[in-house]
XYZ file of C-alpha atoms in Angstrom:
730
model
C 256.344 262.671 4.996
C 255.140 260.083 3.093
C 258.619 258.820 2.716
C 259.320 258.600 6.413
C 255.539 256.613 6.793
C 257.019 254.231 4.542
C 260.713 254.192 6.357
C 259.015 253.631 9.639
C 256.752 251.097 8.064
C 259.552 249.231 7.103
C 261.528 249.424 9.445
C 258.317 248.012 12.089
C 257.707 245.379 9.747
C 261.733 243.746 9.768
C 261.098 243.611 13.355
C 258.130 242.368 13.509
C 259.372 239.003 15.262
C 260.711 240.199 18.047
C 257.227 242.323 18.951
C 254.944 240.451 21.939
C 252.205 241.418 23.661
C 252.407 240.587 27.278
C 249.622 239.575 29.372
C 248.833 239.819 32.982
C 247.732 236.886 34.539
C 244.821 237.626 36.523
C 242.014 235.354 38.973
C 239.165 237.031 37.724
C 237.098 237.580 34.389
C 237.913 240.642 32.814
C 236.041 242.347 29.846
C 237.078 245.325 28.311
C 235.673 247.312 24.843
C 233.878 244.730 22.277
C 234.789 245.531 18.640
C 232.839 247.781 16.716
C 233.221 248.207 13.038
C 234.865 252.118 12.024
C 233.070 254.791 10.414
C 233.644 256.691 7.442
C 235.473 259.961 8.469
C 233.509 262.976 8.981
C 233.697 266.577 8.937
C 234.281 268.580 12.446
C 230.781 270.678 12.626
C 230.782 274.463 12.724
C 228.081 274.436 15.857
C 228.246 271.820 18.696
C 224.289 270.684 18.793
C 223.133 268.429 22.306
C 220.924 265.082 21.881
C 219.301 263.108 24.417
C 219.841 259.473 24.723
C 218.147 256.913 27.896
C 220.402 254.131 27.746
C 219.872 250.762 29.359
C 222.295 248.526 30.853
C 221.671 244.764 31.946
C 224.168 242.256 33.585
C 222.496 238.618 34.201
C 224.621 236.120 35.487
C 224.054 232.139 34.795
C 220.927 230.681 36.959
C 223.124 228.300 38.686
C 225.163 231.451 40.074
C 225.479 231.239 44.141
C 227.741 233.376 45.025
C 230.001 235.728 43.317
C 230.646 239.583 42.483
C 231.080 241.914 39.437
C 232.471 245.480 39.058
C 230.842 247.539 36.544
C 232.450 251.705 35.554
C 228.962 254.154 35.962
C 229.665 257.030 33.933
C 229.943 260.756 35.101
C 228.636 263.878 34.233
C 231.772 266.098 32.061
C 232.363 268.434 29.403
C 230.834 266.069 27.054
C 227.521 264.804 28.581
C 225.485 265.098 31.755
C 223.675 262.706 32.966
C 220.079 263.570 34.187
C 218.708 260.749 35.952
C 219.928 257.376 36.792
C 218.113 254.473 38.379
C 219.628 250.925 39.665
C 217.753 247.827 39.907
C 219.645 245.089 41.706
C 217.750 242.365 43.368
C 219.573 239.992 44.910
C 222.723 241.996 44.770
C 224.077 244.413 47.469
C 225.337 247.468 45.502
C 228.451 250.181 46.978
C 229.965 252.796 44.560
C 232.792 254.559 45.002
C 235.187 257.271 43.142
C 238.122 255.466 41.777
C 240.558 257.963 40.057
C 238.223 259.996 37.619
C 235.782 257.041 37.034
C 233.040 255.760 39.386
C 232.943 252.313 40.293
C 229.913 250.271 41.148
C 230.461 247.226 42.906
C 227.982 244.134 43.239
C 227.890 241.285 45.477
C 225.136 238.133 44.823
C 223.404 237.781 47.940
C 223.244 234.402 49.018
C 219.509 233.023 48.571
C 217.705 235.639 46.694
C 215.963 234.994 43.803
C 216.135 236.240 40.108
C 219.296 237.335 40.120
C 220.015 240.369 37.476
C 221.703 244.079 37.900
C 219.903 246.889 35.717
C 221.062 250.343 35.109
C 219.181 253.278 33.509
C 220.475 256.596 32.933
C 218.542 259.539 30.766
C 221.969 261.604 29.277
C 222.424 264.780 27.604
C 225.047 264.401 25.302
C 226.833 267.526 23.416
C 229.532 267.721 20.230
C 232.868 268.473 21.467
C 234.459 270.724 19.539
C 238.418 271.476 20.725
C 241.035 273.918 19.761
C 244.648 272.757 19.976
C 246.397 275.370 21.781
C 249.013 277.222 20.416
C 252.699 275.484 21.500
C 255.718 274.547 20.333
C 255.812 270.716 19.594
C 257.888 268.706 22.847
C 261.593 268.829 22.871
C 263.157 266.030 20.369
C 265.262 264.550 23.120
C 264.018 260.678 22.877
C 262.701 260.459 25.762
C 259.096 260.930 26.711
C 258.675 264.363 28.625
C 255.468 264.434 29.398
C 254.185 263.284 33.561
C 254.053 259.886 34.399
C 251.799 258.296 32.501
C 252.923 254.022 33.138
C 252.193 251.794 30.281
C 249.611 249.301 30.880
C 250.577 245.682 29.316
C 248.438 247.196 26.271
C 249.989 250.254 25.826
C 253.789 249.939 25.662
C 255.082 253.871 24.865
C 258.282 253.401 26.913
C 259.300 250.568 23.795
C 262.108 251.814 22.065
C 260.437 250.722 18.691
C 257.315 253.209 19.282
C 259.615 256.017 20.060
C 261.548 256.064 17.468
C 258.488 255.764 15.081
C 256.799 258.802 16.828
C 259.926 260.875 16.166
C 260.249 259.980 12.418
C 256.586 260.953 12.188
C 256.710 264.417 13.354
C 259.845 265.031 12.403
C 259.722 269.148 10.664
C 256.256 269.409 12.900
C 256.062 273.379 14.398
C 253.604 272.940 16.631
C 251.674 271.050 19.146
C 248.542 270.837 16.286
C 250.743 269.387 14.013
C 252.225 266.888 16.114
C 248.892 265.947 16.894
C 247.929 265.929 13.258
C 250.923 263.195 12.241
C 250.206 260.575 14.413
C 246.302 260.630 14.380
C 246.974 260.579 10.116
C 249.018 257.883 10.447
C 246.605 255.670 13.428
C 243.751 256.774 10.850
C 245.261 255.928 7.276
C 247.673 253.278 7.658
C 246.175 250.832 10.200
C 243.426 249.549 8.836
C 240.191 248.469 10.988
C 239.405 245.209 12.148
C 237.131 243.152 14.262
C 239.423 241.224 15.369
C 240.267 240.172 19.249
C 239.632 243.182 21.996
C 242.846 242.874 24.210
C 245.483 243.936 21.237
C 247.974 245.620 22.372
C 249.496 248.922 20.831
C 252.789 246.731 19.128
C 250.720 243.690 17.594
C 248.253 246.396 15.987
C 251.652 247.838 14.723
C 252.620 245.027 13.555
C 249.761 243.198 11.406
C 249.020 246.992 10.532
C 245.359 246.930 11.889
C 243.218 246.655 14.398
C 239.971 247.098 16.491
C 238.958 250.523 17.684
C 240.489 249.773 20.610
C 243.588 248.269 19.454
C 244.001 251.543 17.287
C 243.443 253.612 19.885
C 246.196 252.339 22.232
C 248.855 252.501 19.693
C 247.219 256.546 18.853
C 247.858 256.617 22.904
C 251.406 254.928 23.159
C 252.490 257.194 19.922
C 251.274 260.415 22.261
C 252.901 259.367 25.201
C 255.884 258.778 23.508
C 256.150 262.248 21.769
C 255.547 263.427 25.414
C 252.087 264.165 25.552
C 249.666 263.044 27.993
C 247.089 260.638 26.763
C 244.659 258.639 27.798
C 241.939 255.771 26.908
C 237.953 256.930 26.804
C 236.182 254.147 26.761
C 232.358 254.161 25.769
C 229.537 253.639 23.690
C 228.145 254.737 20.156
C 224.864 255.588 20.738
C 221.580 254.794 17.764
C 217.919 253.635 18.551
C 219.132 250.086 18.949
C 217.159 247.438 20.638
C 220.200 245.482 21.574
C 224.261 247.001 21.408
C 227.269 245.106 22.951
C 229.585 245.761 21.209
C 231.519 249.443 22.608
C 234.169 251.693 21.718
C 237.418 253.932 22.505
C 238.967 256.816 21.585
C 241.791 259.168 23.058
C 242.324 262.356 24.583
C 245.621 264.309 24.451
C 246.226 267.204 26.772
C 247.667 270.030 25.350
C 248.749 272.652 28.178
C 245.234 272.820 30.285
C 242.872 271.442 26.834
C 242.227 267.677 26.293
C 241.870 267.260 23.165
C 239.308 264.440 21.735
C 240.654 262.100 18.801
C 239.539 258.941 17.566
C 240.957 257.471 14.251
C 238.536 254.516 13.811
C 235.740 257.301 13.171
C 238.157 260.016 11.419
C 237.265 262.672 14.644
C 240.321 264.918 15.351
C 239.460 267.712 17.625
C 236.399 266.754 18.270
C 233.970 264.020 19.151
C 230.340 263.562 17.863
C 227.005 263.568 19.898
C 226.697 260.442 19.843
C 229.793 259.775 21.573
C 228.771 258.080 25.335
C 231.540 257.822 28.016
C 231.540 255.359 30.525
C 234.969 255.227 32.347
C 238.690 256.803 31.869
C 241.689 254.603 31.261
C 243.089 250.933 29.187
C 240.730 249.449 31.930
C 238.339 246.671 31.623
C 234.647 247.596 31.298
C 233.537 244.692 33.594
C 234.665 242.582 36.004
C 233.953 239.426 37.766
C 234.665 236.881 40.324
C 236.372 234.189 39.017
C 234.422 231.017 37.557
C 231.324 233.324 37.385
C 229.604 233.307 33.102
C 226.948 236.613 32.634
C 225.435 237.985 30.026
C 225.362 241.616 29.114
C 224.368 244.653 26.981
C 223.267 247.875 26.227
C 219.484 249.329 25.070
C 220.002 252.753 23.771
C 216.738 254.737 22.839
C 216.727 258.651 21.002
C 214.382 260.987 23.644
C 213.239 264.524 23.649
C 214.160 266.857 26.508
C 211.094 269.256 27.418
C 211.066 272.198 29.075
C 208.203 273.568 31.109
C 206.895 276.156 33.250
C 204.935 274.810 36.532
C 201.845 276.304 37.771
C 201.726 278.897 40.153
C 204.630 281.472 40.997
C 207.600 282.604 38.984
C 207.581 280.547 36.062
C 211.660 278.737 36.056
C 212.502 276.247 33.244
C 213.049 272.293 34.091
C 213.975 269.379 32.785
C 211.380 266.735 31.850
C 211.889 263.106 31.853
C 212.998 262.731 27.982
C 210.412 261.180 26.396
C 211.098 258.238 23.822
C 210.238 258.705 19.709
C 209.396 255.304 19.991
C 208.798 252.294 22.751
C 211.680 249.133 22.779
C 210.333 245.643 25.075
C 213.368 243.243 24.781
C 213.294 240.142 26.759
C 216.385 237.640 25.669
C 217.576 234.710 27.219
C 221.346 233.104 27.345
C 221.155 230.433 24.127
C 218.424 231.070 22.043
C 216.450 228.752 19.257
C 214.872 231.388 17.582
C 214.180 235.218 17.598
C 211.158 237.420 17.015
C 211.252 241.024 16.110
C 207.527 242.610 16.450
C 207.210 246.766 15.481
C 203.456 248.155 15.835
C 201.992 251.213 15.896
C 199.215 250.071 18.610
C 199.941 250.626 22.516
C 200.350 246.767 23.493
C 198.688 246.025 26.778
C 200.601 244.748 29.712
C 199.501 241.793 30.007
C 200.457 241.177 26.331
C 203.704 241.654 26.760
C 204.265 239.702 29.910
C 202.411 237.356 27.706
C 204.553 237.175 24.904
C 207.786 237.582 26.804
C 206.853 234.177 29.315
C 205.856 232.410 26.717
C 209.024 233.296 24.453
C 211.847 232.955 27.590
C 210.119 229.366 28.121
C 211.269 228.168 24.826
C 214.827 229.575 24.475
C 213.059 232.887 22.223
C 214.432 236.115 21.805
C 211.938 238.622 21.010
C 212.228 242.254 20.595
C 208.749 244.588 20.525
C 209.264 248.535 19.290
C 206.191 250.564 19.690
C 205.518 253.661 17.385
C 203.507 256.768 18.918
C 199.986 257.307 17.146
C 200.870 259.686 14.539
C 199.324 260.577 10.826
C 200.232 257.649 8.522
C 203.180 259.979 6.973
C 204.838 260.433 10.211
C 204.282 255.806 11.255
C 205.629 255.648 8.061
C 208.726 257.640 8.680
C 209.141 256.203 12.662
C 208.963 252.646 10.906
C 211.841 253.467 8.704
C 213.613 254.806 10.860
C 213.362 251.653 13.427
C 213.943 249.395 10.787
C 216.921 251.296 9.367
C 218.151 251.916 12.833
C 218.272 247.695 13.890
C 219.299 246.496 10.591
C 221.642 243.714 12.596
C 218.425 242.580 14.350
C 216.270 242.481 11.656
C 218.469 240.435 9.752
C 219.331 237.810 12.565
C 215.383 237.547 13.187
C 213.447 234.169 12.315
C 210.246 236.189 11.937
C 209.638 239.883 11.247
C 206.326 241.041 11.960
C 204.720 244.343 11.171
C 201.973 245.668 12.893
C 199.963 248.162 11.596
C 195.836 249.405 11.263
C 196.919 249.844 7.800
C 198.807 249.726 5.042
C 201.994 251.475 6.651
C 204.179 248.458 7.825
C 203.665 247.136 4.147
C 204.764 250.680 2.890
C 207.489 250.732 5.255
C 209.631 247.373 4.783
C 210.537 248.861 1.708
C 213.276 250.335 3.184
C 214.497 246.856 3.564
C 214.911 246.583 -0.063
C 216.481 249.830 -0.208
C 219.367 249.589 1.693
C 219.958 245.663 -0.013
C 218.896 243.808 3.053
C 218.204 239.917 2.540
C 216.719 237.493 4.813
C 217.310 234.341 3.481
C 214.987 232.109 4.886
C 213.478 234.016 7.578
C 209.640 234.875 7.567
C 208.269 238.235 7.192
C 204.334 238.449 8.322
C 202.543 242.177 7.487
C 199.367 242.669 9.493
C 197.099 245.676 8.460
C 194.131 246.624 6.736
C 194.704 247.241 2.786
C 193.070 245.526 -0.050
C 194.455 242.261 -0.993
C 195.136 242.734 -4.621
C 196.987 245.788 -3.652
C 198.819 243.533 -0.974
C 199.703 240.714 -3.209
C 201.277 243.277 -5.916
C 203.781 245.543 -2.837
C 204.071 242.057 -1.053
C 205.349 240.630 -4.270
C 208.009 243.505 -4.699
C 208.986 242.625 -1.088
C 209.144 239.612 -1.786
C 211.566 240.340 -4.930
C 213.821 242.412 -3.224
C 214.375 240.414 0.385
C 214.751 236.817 -0.704
C 212.611 235.938 2.371
C 211.562 232.558 2.417
C 208.142 233.606 2.791
C 205.956 236.862 2.625
C 202.740 236.683 4.952
C 199.908 239.841 4.464
C 197.133 239.452 6.662
C 194.951 242.079 5.071
C 192.343 242.645 7.990
C 192.926 244.237 11.045
C 194.741 242.122 13.664
C 194.856 241.855 17.590
C 198.616 241.467 18.899
C 197.892 238.518 20.589
C 196.383 236.831 18.370
C 199.004 237.789 15.447
C 201.860 236.187 18.942
C 199.825 233.067 18.538
C 200.041 232.745 15.360
C 204.006 233.180 14.864
C 204.491 230.995 17.919
C 202.823 228.148 16.554
C 204.341 228.354 13.290
C 207.692 229.105 14.769
C 207.846 226.948 17.692
C 204.957 224.161 17.015
C 205.837 224.069 13.493
C 202.265 224.646 12.211
C 201.520 225.872 8.948
C 200.617 228.758 8.652
C 197.442 229.147 6.609
C 195.825 225.998 9.053
C 196.756 227.901 12.760
C 195.026 231.207 11.283
C 191.774 229.651 10.368
C 191.006 228.894 13.863
C 190.614 233.107 13.686
C 189.165 233.210 10.529
C 191.822 234.819 8.582
C 192.583 234.224 5.289
C 196.129 235.115 4.977
C 198.062 235.841 1.260
C 201.611 233.805 1.186
C 203.617 235.239 -1.168
C 206.156 233.496 -2.787
C 207.664 232.610 -6.188
C 205.238 230.481 -7.455
C 202.240 232.882 -6.329
C 204.203 236.130 -8.474
C 204.405 233.581 -11.480
C 200.676 233.051 -11.348
C 200.309 237.130 -11.911
C 199.073 238.597 -14.973
C 202.304 239.645 -17.551
C 201.201 242.874 -16.949
C 201.796 242.600 -13.488
C 204.726 241.151 -13.023
C 206.265 244.158 -14.720
C 204.479 246.828 -12.490
C 206.138 244.773 -9.662
C 209.749 244.381 -11.904
C 209.363 248.185 -12.672
C 208.802 249.222 -8.654
C 211.357 246.721 -7.494
C 214.505 248.561 -10.086
C 212.868 251.757 -8.272
C 213.494 250.558 -4.580
C 216.723 249.561 -5.493
C 217.750 252.536 -6.951
C 217.022 254.543 -4.134
C 213.622 256.206 -5.028
C 211.224 255.589 -2.286
C 207.705 254.383 -3.146
C 206.102 257.113 -0.985
C 207.642 260.094 -2.882
C 206.101 258.225 -6.243
C 202.753 257.554 -4.749
C 202.214 261.673 -4.297
C 203.814 261.637 -7.871
C 200.664 258.869 -8.916
C 198.401 260.643 -6.864
C 198.311 264.341 -8.551
C 196.721 263.324 -11.852
C 193.142 261.338 -9.435
C 193.370 264.470 -6.909
C 193.038 267.330 -10.377
C 190.010 264.521 -11.594
C 188.235 264.868 -8.532
C 188.348 268.579 -8.573
C 187.349 268.518 -11.914
C 184.474 266.902 -11.173
C 183.821 269.026 -8.110
C 183.779 272.394 -9.930
C 181.926 271.532 -13.233
C 179.557 269.274 -11.435
C 178.711 270.882 -8.315
C 179.949 274.395 -8.941
C 182.033 274.610 -6.155
C 183.996 277.811 -6.754
C 187.709 278.272 -5.267
C 191.137 279.670 -5.273
C 192.304 278.284 -8.685
C 192.044 274.792 -9.718
C 195.503 273.201 -8.188
C 195.449 275.524 -5.127
C 193.250 272.318 -3.369
C 195.610 269.694 -5.259
C 198.618 270.858 -3.694
C 197.179 271.938 -0.113
C 195.807 268.703 -0.279
C 198.986 266.500 -0.517
C 200.201 268.607 2.395
C 197.369 267.490 4.599
C 198.923 264.290 3.905
C 202.210 264.897 6.112
C 200.666 267.351 8.868
C 197.385 265.130 9.096
C 194.114 266.739 8.589
C 193.376 268.902 12.167
C 196.683 270.547 12.307
C 196.744 270.913 8.679
C 193.335 272.598 8.805
C 195.201 274.693 11.854
C 198.669 275.629 9.416
C 196.486 276.600 6.663
C 193.880 278.561 8.494
C 197.142 280.711 10.426
C 199.156 281.593 7.724
C 196.250 282.488 5.175
C 194.291 284.320 8.020
C 197.831 286.373 9.345
C 198.754 286.977 5.558
C 195.592 288.458 4.426
C 195.494 290.662 8.097
C 198.861 291.796 6.881
C 197.898 292.622 3.359
C 196.014 295.699 3.364
C 199.090 297.498 5.604
C 201.377 296.506 2.678
C 198.745 298.376 0.309
C 198.718 301.716 1.734
C 202.264 301.661 0.878
C 201.369 301.211 -2.579
C 204.065 298.876 -3.795
C 203.511 296.920 -7.095
C 201.801 293.654 -7.105
C 205.415 291.829 -7.591
C 206.815 293.231 -4.747
C 204.041 292.595 -2.655
C 204.107 288.916 -3.599
C 207.390 289.026 -2.615
C 206.892 290.406 1.267
C 203.869 288.471 1.607
C 206.497 285.054 0.707
C 208.945 286.414 3.421
C 206.001 287.138 5.594
C 204.711 283.456 5.141
C 208.248 282.003 5.016
C 208.450 283.115 8.626
C 205.355 281.755 9.926
C 206.292 278.774 8.696
C 209.977 278.781 10.649
C 208.191 279.990 14.013
C 205.419 276.576 13.634
C 208.481 274.673 12.965
C 210.011 275.903 15.700
C 207.134 275.317 17.997
C 206.492 271.686 16.834
C 210.372 271.181 17.908
C 209.618 272.794 21.364
C 206.687 270.906 22.270
C 207.114 267.753 20.501
C 204.588 268.080 17.728
C 205.755 266.043 14.449
C 202.451 267.703 12.411
C 204.891 271.007 12.986
C 207.778 269.876 11.877
C 206.965 269.587 8.132
C 204.718 272.861 7.483
C 207.769 273.435 4.682
C 206.191 271.781 2.726
C 203.552 274.212 2.279
C 204.443 275.798 -1.323
C 204.670 279.364 0.074
C 204.336 280.568 -3.485
C 200.674 278.980 -3.151
C 200.448 280.432 -0.015
C 201.132 283.955 -0.661
C 198.644 283.983 -4.093
C 195.665 282.445 -1.750
C 196.696 285.559 0.754
C 196.526 287.865 -2.609
C 193.520 286.338 -3.959
C 191.640 286.884 -0.971
C 192.781 290.096 -0.794
C 191.188 291.193 -3.915
C 188.084 288.886 -3.719
C 187.746 291.358 -0.498
C 188.240 294.259 -2.316
C 185.830 293.521 -5.308
C 183.110 290.871 -3.886
C 183.256 291.344 -0.683
C 184.419 289.731 2.781
C 181.827 287.708 2.405
C 182.553 286.340 -1.008
C 186.889 285.990 0.048
C 185.811 283.755 3.011
C 183.464 281.643 0.663
C 186.234 281.160 -1.570
C 188.511 280.168 1.238
C 186.229 277.809 2.660
C 185.354 276.680 -0.207
C 189.415 275.961 -1.262
C 190.277 274.423 2.179
C 187.059 271.971 2.288
C 187.585 271.025 -1.332
C 191.337 270.228 0.447
C 189.931 267.791 2.910
C 187.750 266.478 0.432
C 191.057 265.288 -1.797
C 192.912 264.630 1.828
C 189.918 262.298 2.929
C 189.908 260.581 -0.723
C 193.163 259.665 -0.017
C 194.120 258.818 3.312
C 190.627 256.987 3.990
C 190.247 255.688 0.513
C 193.624 253.672 0.659
C 194.029 255.381 -2.829
C 197.791 255.668 -2.932
C 198.282 252.297 -2.220
C 195.942 251.419 -5.216
C 197.789 253.569 -7.746
C 200.747 252.189 -6.863
C 199.402 248.356 -7.739
C 197.541 249.432 -10.239
C 199.011 252.619 -12.301
C 196.591 252.028 -15.343
C 194.168 253.699 -13.128
C 195.822 256.963 -14.164
C 194.359 256.401 -17.309
C 190.650 256.088 -16.253
C 191.441 260.169 -14.536
C 192.275 261.283 -17.585
C 188.908 259.560 -19.594
C 186.902 261.473 -17.117
C 189.345 264.774 -17.570
C 187.866 263.947 -21.105
C 184.199 263.432 -20.400
C 183.722 266.264 -18.008
C 186.305 268.600 -20.467
C 183.012 268.133 -22.881
C 180.081 268.802 -20.210
C 177.699 271.884 -21.311
C 174.721 271.254 -18.694
C 173.480 273.348 -15.328
C 175.947 272.591 -12.541
C 174.227 271.166 -9.440
C 174.450 274.530 -7.201
C 172.906 276.067 -9.822
C 169.879 274.371 -10.154
C 169.218 275.224 -6.263
C 170.183 278.331 -7.226
C 167.836 278.738 -9.842
C 165.141 276.627 -8.855
C 162.822 279.194 -7.590
C 162.487 280.592 -11.361
C 161.249 277.530 -12.529
C 157.426 276.633 -12.408
C 158.113 273.435 -10.049
C 159.679 276.018 -8.050
C 156.650 278.912 -8.345
C 153.956 275.746 -7.454
C 155.718 275.099 -4.170
């Protein structure tokens, strides 16, 4: 097979000069699928999964357009995807929809005299992995002629070309089944043809001659080879779905018909006989995505959001399931202009008012500035960091192209989340990064220095106190558009920003510069600083537990159980964490007497309790996934062994000291975990330890001092107070 491939390539190289692309003249402007880079080959999944998306398409003609029309293909439901709902917003256009073959075509005609001409289409859809099994059939007859149905060639798919048909015969020689034929042609297109980001009107012959092509070009070549082998094949145009503020590049893949089965083939993505749930089909056929009347200029794009699909039961009557509108994990608001002079990306964890968004977009449009606003939902600090990091990771191209990146949070979540840009090697070059939140200035200086080393940004500006979004936009606008210094403009609002640059880093103490360099190397090595903070905070929490146990005298189920439970509360939030704790321990304690009657050994009882706890965790995770409760999705972080031991301790304490004592110890453990969580979450202990790791030495000193404590505990003073003379007098 390898020799045949080499021979075929040599034959095509020799005949390259004779191959020319054929173009069809047209009086209208046609826009085919845009180029998008290929992705690494992926293995076929065992079971299909479904994702939920909201896709928004906009088309903005030039402002001076007085007449004209646009033809746009509209997605339809099929075995791979389901369109749940769609919305058309076409002020200034007259809409008509009509089926054209297997597609739905929307025709938009400009109405004379209308204002604000714009086409906006929005779809809510579910997309499912498509896994196709190639039917067991013999290969097509090797007659040298295409024996499939009449699939007419386009100007870009030349399956009737003698060279293409000869190459198809060479590649499939010796194939004993239809699957082997598909595999041979797929492998050649995927491996022998390199990826390219060139023009989108590449034909099959030019791709084969150059040995490289775009996703659309490689799909056309594969379709030509399949048709030349007698296998019906068609091009599918669509989108690769991912959270993105703006996306113009579309993709194309191939579907080959074997018997009654359409087999998806994507040589650029490495998908053979399956299609992932991130592929969204818009139309079938080697057709242009948009056709406009001659001389019409326009801008277009897609806005994509990952959403959740909920099920519920209506009140009253017989319960039934219905599909509710998908709820976005993060809201995206954007304003684009045709020829921007600058771009701004704002990520906030606060819900901006409609008036604020209108003001920002209005001022940005008047100044020819592109603005994108991401709004993450309210959640515990751990989850907000995850949402922020996900938004940054999914929109790297947008972030890198921004002149100003703004992270606006109520605490230091934005400061931590921005470090993910350093993990993936993003360089901001001359861009300005503005981070606003509530954190200690020394902490912001150290972490800002780490961020400056990683991003190589023009400037890192830190605002270490809560700032309202309108004020923050005023600062960014004055600096970006009016050229006013950020510091002088901030003084109008009684703000004192910290500008992190090379001069500030050089002014740090040598030990602090070493800390900055160490954390920078850790981030580059893909070590998340969020995980490091969990490690660094453990000794401090342990010192706090020792202080409360030795000095105050509160008894708990062991020393380290409150420490581990408090760390779990960081990922779930205090309220949900307490509920999960009570659910797990209460359920296990209720089942413990049942196990005791069986008279099993301690080790066996613990193993069964671990199984019970694991089942409860799995049930809570499913409950969280069903109702969109992010805190319940991370219950697995609760150490099962600790929970099982606490259940055993509760049962043993109840049998030995009584139910009241067992409940008191459980309540003390829960109270201690809540106190540790509060000290970490509200005291800013995580970021403080990351900036000043020498605090760990202080915790060791506290442990040594407390280890020599020989006095009475505070609760013992309360307990024995009635026995003293003063107590008797009182």
